[in-house]
GROMACS .gro file of C-alpha atoms in nm:
model
  204
    1UNK     CA    1  -3.030   5.801  -0.543
    2UNK     CA    2  -3.374   5.943  -0.614
    3UNK     CA    3  -3.529   6.221  -0.403
    4UNK     CA    4  -3.908   6.258  -0.418
    5UNK     CA    5  -4.088   6.543  -0.242
    6UNK     CA    6  -4.435   6.449  -0.120
    7UNK     CA    7  -4.504   6.800   0.007
    8UNK     CA    8  -4.438   7.003   0.324
    9UNK     CA    9  -4.130   6.839   0.483
   10UNK     CA   10  -4.198   6.485   0.359
   11UNK     CA   11  -3.956   6.308   0.125
   12UNK     CA   12  -3.887   5.962  -0.011
   13UNK     CA   13  -3.522   5.870  -0.062
   14UNK     CA   14  -3.464   5.565  -0.280
   15UNK     CA   15  -3.140   5.377  -0.332
   16UNK     CA   16  -3.092   5.018  -0.447
   17UNK     CA   17  -3.466   4.956  -0.430
   18UNK     CA   18  -3.485   5.063  -0.064
   19UNK     CA   19  -3.724   5.346   0.022
   20UNK     CA   20  -3.676   5.576   0.320
   21UNK     CA   21  -3.971   5.800   0.411
   22UNK     CA   22  -3.905   6.117   0.611
   23UNK     CA   23  -4.156   6.329   0.807
   24UNK     CA   24  -4.497   6.206   0.686
   25UNK     CA   25  -4.770   6.461   0.760
   26UNK     CA   26  -5.141   6.514   0.817
   27UNK     CA   27  -5.370   6.817   0.820
   28UNK     CA   28  -5.162   7.034   0.585
   29UNK     CA   29  -5.412   7.245   0.388
   30UNK     CA   30  -5.432   7.156   0.019
   31UNK     CA   31  -5.236   6.832   0.055
   32UNK     CA   32  -5.369   6.482   0.126
   33UNK     CA   33  -5.242   6.315   0.440
   34UNK     CA   34  -4.930   6.114   0.363
   35UNK     CA   35  -5.005   5.762   0.241
   36UNK     CA   36  -4.708   5.567   0.109
   37UNK     CA   37  -4.517   5.242   0.097
   38UNK     CA   38  -4.167   5.246   0.243
   39UNK     CA   39  -3.900   5.024   0.390
   40UNK     CA   40  -3.813   5.261   0.676
   41UNK     CA   41  -3.964   5.579   0.819
   42UNK     CA   42  -3.801   5.858   1.018
   43UNK     CA   43  -3.961   6.157   1.192
   44UNK     CA   44  -3.770   6.468   1.294
   45UNK     CA   45  -4.007   6.541   1.584
   46UNK     CA   46  -4.352   6.461   1.717
   47UNK     CA   47  -4.572   6.732   1.565
   48UNK     CA   48  -4.874   6.633   1.352
   49UNK     CA   49  -4.721   6.764   1.029
   50UNK     CA   50  -4.403   6.557   1.068
   51UNK     CA   51  -4.492   6.222   1.228
   52UNK     CA   52  -4.814   6.091   1.076
   53UNK     CA   53  -4.730   5.722   1.027
   54UNK     CA   54  -5.080   5.569   1.041
   55UNK     CA   55  -5.108   5.531   0.663
   56UNK     CA   56  -4.749   5.423   0.598
   57UNK     CA   57  -4.715   5.063   0.484
   58UNK     CA   58  -4.374   4.930   0.587
   59UNK     CA   59  -4.212   4.631   0.420
   60UNK     CA   60  -3.989   4.385   0.601
   61UNK     CA   61  -3.674   4.194   0.529
   62UNK     CA   62  -3.491   4.431   0.297
   63UNK     CA   63  -3.133   4.522   0.377
   64UNK     CA   64  -3.101   4.893   0.442
   65UNK     CA   65  -2.823   5.045   0.228
   66UNK     CA   66  -2.849   5.380   0.409
   67UNK     CA   67  -2.618   5.491   0.684
   68UNK     CA   68  -2.817   5.725   0.908
   69UNK     CA   69  -2.646   5.980   1.132
   70UNK     CA   70  -2.846   6.192   1.374
   71UNK     CA   71  -2.788   6.538   1.518
   72UNK     CA   72  -3.005   6.678   1.797
   73UNK     CA   73  -3.106   7.040   1.741
   74UNK     CA   74  -3.399   7.260   1.843
   75UNK     CA   75  -3.731   7.361   1.692
   76UNK     CA   76  -3.682   7.724   1.796
   77UNK     CA   77  -3.407   7.978   1.870
   78UNK     CA   78  -3.453   7.944   2.247
   79UNK     CA   79  -3.301   7.602   2.307
   80UNK     CA   80  -3.628   7.417   2.264
   81UNK     CA   81  -3.822   7.613   2.525
   82UNK     CA   82  -4.087   7.711   2.270
   83UNK     CA   83  -4.132   7.400   2.054
   84UNK     CA   84  -3.895   7.132   2.178
   85UNK     CA   85  -3.619   6.935   2.010
   86UNK     CA   86  -3.564   6.855   1.643
   87UNK     CA   87  -3.360   6.572   1.492
   88UNK     CA   88  -3.149   6.644   1.185
   89UNK     CA   89  -3.052   6.333   0.989
   90UNK     CA   90  -2.781   6.261   0.732
   91UNK     CA   91  -2.866   5.972   0.499
   92UNK     CA   92  -2.580   5.819   0.300
   93UNK     CA   93  -2.605   5.548   0.033
   94UNK     CA   94  -2.421   5.477  -0.290
   95UNK     CA   95  -2.159   5.739  -0.214
   96UNK     CA   96  -2.418   6.019  -0.186
   97UNK     CA   97  -2.539   6.201   0.127
   98UNK     CA   98  -2.867   6.384   0.186
   99UNK     CA   99  -2.936   6.592   0.499
  100UNK     CA  100  -3.293   6.652   0.614
  101UNK     CA  101  -3.309   6.943   0.860
  102UNK     CA  102  -3.662   6.879   0.990
  103UNK     CA  103  -3.800   7.189   1.162
  104UNK     CA  104  -3.467   7.349   1.240
  105UNK     CA  105  -3.529   7.673   1.427
  106UNK     CA  106  -3.182   7.824   1.474
  107UNK     CA  107  -2.838   7.872   1.311
  108UNK     CA  108  -2.597   7.580   1.329
  109UNK     CA  109  -2.283   7.590   1.537
  110UNK     CA  110  -1.951   7.503   1.376
  111UNK     CA  111  -1.958   7.169   1.557
  112UNK     CA  112  -2.305   7.093   1.423
  113UNK     CA  113  -2.201   7.183   1.069
  114UNK     CA  114  -1.906   6.945   1.093
  115UNK     CA  115  -2.145   6.668   1.201
  116UNK     CA  116  -2.355   6.687   0.884
  117UNK     CA  117  -2.123   6.828   0.619
  118UNK     CA  118  -2.027   6.764   0.352
  119UNK     CA  119  -2.346   6.651   0.184
  120UNK     CA  120  -2.469   6.636  -0.172
  121UNK     CA  121  -2.823   6.759  -0.105
  122UNK     CA  122  -2.975   6.966   0.174
  123UNK     CA  123  -3.350   6.952   0.246
  124UNK     CA  124  -3.415   7.278   0.428
  125UNK     CA  125  -3.721   7.454   0.576
  126UNK     CA  126  -3.759   7.810   0.450
  127UNK     CA  127  -4.106   7.929   0.554
  128UNK     CA  128  -4.026   8.079   0.892
  129UNK     CA  129  -4.264   8.111   1.192
  130UNK     CA  130  -4.191   7.758   1.317
  131UNK     CA  131  -3.847   7.725   1.157
  132UNK     CA  132  -3.565   7.942   1.030
  133UNK     CA  133  -3.691   8.207   0.790
  134UNK     CA  134  -3.564   8.277   0.438
  135UNK     CA  135  -3.244   8.454   0.547
  136UNK     CA  136  -3.184   8.204   0.825
  137UNK     CA  137  -3.223   7.919   0.577
  138UNK     CA  138  -2.983   8.084   0.333
  139UNK     CA  139  -2.728   8.124   0.612
  140UNK     CA  140  -2.758   7.756   0.707
  141UNK     CA  141  -2.732   7.649   0.342
  142UNK     CA  142  -2.415   7.856   0.308
  143UNK     CA  143  -2.278   7.699   0.627
  144UNK     CA  144  -2.335   7.344   0.504
  145UNK     CA  145  -2.232   7.408   0.144
  146UNK     CA  146  -2.439   7.135  -0.025
  147UNK     CA  147  -2.433   7.113  -0.405
  148UNK     CA  148  -2.810   7.079  -0.424
  149UNK     CA  149  -3.040   7.278  -0.195
  150UNK     CA  150  -3.407   7.177  -0.187
  151UNK     CA  151  -3.644   7.415  -0.004
  152UNK     CA  152  -3.933   7.266   0.193
  153UNK     CA  153  -4.185   7.361   0.463
  154UNK     CA  154  -4.334   7.662   0.284
  155UNK     CA  155  -4.673   7.744   0.136
  156UNK     CA  156  -4.802   7.822  -0.210
  157UNK     CA  157  -5.132   7.967  -0.332
  158UNK     CA  158  -5.274   7.615  -0.332
  159UNK     CA  159  -5.127   7.430  -0.033
  160UNK     CA  160  -4.933   7.471   0.290
  161UNK     CA  161  -4.978   7.614   0.638
  162UNK     CA  162  -5.117   7.967   0.619
  163UNK     CA  163  -4.886   8.097   0.892
  164UNK     CA  164  -4.564   8.033   0.699
  165UNK     CA  165  -4.410   8.214   0.403
  166UNK     CA  166  -4.385   8.117   0.039
  167UNK     CA  167  -4.057   8.002  -0.116
  168UNK     CA  168  -4.009   8.335  -0.296
  169UNK     CA  169  -3.820   8.529  -0.023
  170UNK     CA  170  -3.571   8.242  -0.003
  171UNK     CA  171  -3.522   8.225  -0.380
  172UNK     CA  172  -3.458   8.600  -0.400
  173UNK     CA  173  -3.142   8.546  -0.194
  174UNK     CA  174  -2.985   8.328  -0.466
  175UNK     CA  175  -2.853   8.414  -0.813
  176UNK     CA  176  -3.127   8.350  -1.069
  177UNK     CA  177  -2.901   8.117  -1.267
  178UNK     CA  178  -2.864   7.890  -0.963
  179UNK     CA  179  -3.240   7.821  -0.938
  180UNK     CA  180  -3.396   7.532  -1.127
  181UNK     CA  181  -3.769   7.459  -1.116
  182UNK     CA  182  -3.896   7.105  -1.169
  183UNK     CA  183  -4.245   7.019  -1.297
  184UNK     CA  184  -4.254   6.717  -1.066
  185UNK     CA  185  -4.137   6.627  -0.718
  186UNK     CA  186  -3.869   6.388  -0.839
  187UNK     CA  187  -3.499   6.468  -0.852
  188UNK     CA  188  -3.243   6.202  -0.953
  189UNK     CA  189  -2.934   6.280  -0.745
  190UNK     CA  190  -2.602   6.177  -0.894
  191UNK     CA  191  -2.239   6.255  -0.825
  192UNK     CA  192  -2.232   6.497  -1.117
  193UNK     CA  193  -2.565   6.670  -1.050
  194UNK     CA  194  -2.484   7.039  -1.095
  195UNK     CA  195  -2.502   7.288  -0.809
  196UNK     CA  196  -2.854   7.429  -0.787
  197UNK     CA  197  -3.149   7.533  -0.575
  198UNK     CA  198  -3.403   7.272  -0.684
  199UNK     CA  199  -3.764   7.387  -0.652
  200UNK     CA  200  -3.976   7.073  -0.671
  201UNK     CA  201  -4.352   7.030  -0.705
  202UNK     CA  202  -4.525   6.809  -0.446
  203UNK     CA  203  -4.589   6.452  -0.559
  204UNK     CA  204  -4.938   6.372  -0.429
   0.00000   0.00000   0.00000
């Protein structure tokens, strides 16, 4: 399976020639609105930076190799009263599972962890304000126990929502030897991919 980060919380998962697009966005400073070709698209919730599908070109007729499991969570720590619901999805294909947490805004219960674990890769928001913050994200990552943790939904000096944090506070919570930085947004995920926090660069 190949994981490609398009920026913010948007990813392409590819397996067997089938492309799944997750959380396409618009109006994220420094990043072009998502424009892509895919075979299926999924949105964690209805906010502008997670459900912009107008420029997504969907193919037809391909058999979907992904099993998709959904878990309803909340966009905030107050049961959705502030920002509504959020859908977490577990995508499985070729013996590998990837969990996309969307805009998760609270710790996971033991029952929720059992619904999505184990997984090989965890795509997790770390910027705070609208989601769990750095420590909250680390706690959720520890709960789920994925081999590969990929931070998302944060800002840099060049792109991202101004009201959220950078990735740095999250990375400071991990041993330095666990962190691996990639010059691109592409990560080939295999059964023997070593445990790591994979810091990708947006593919735009």
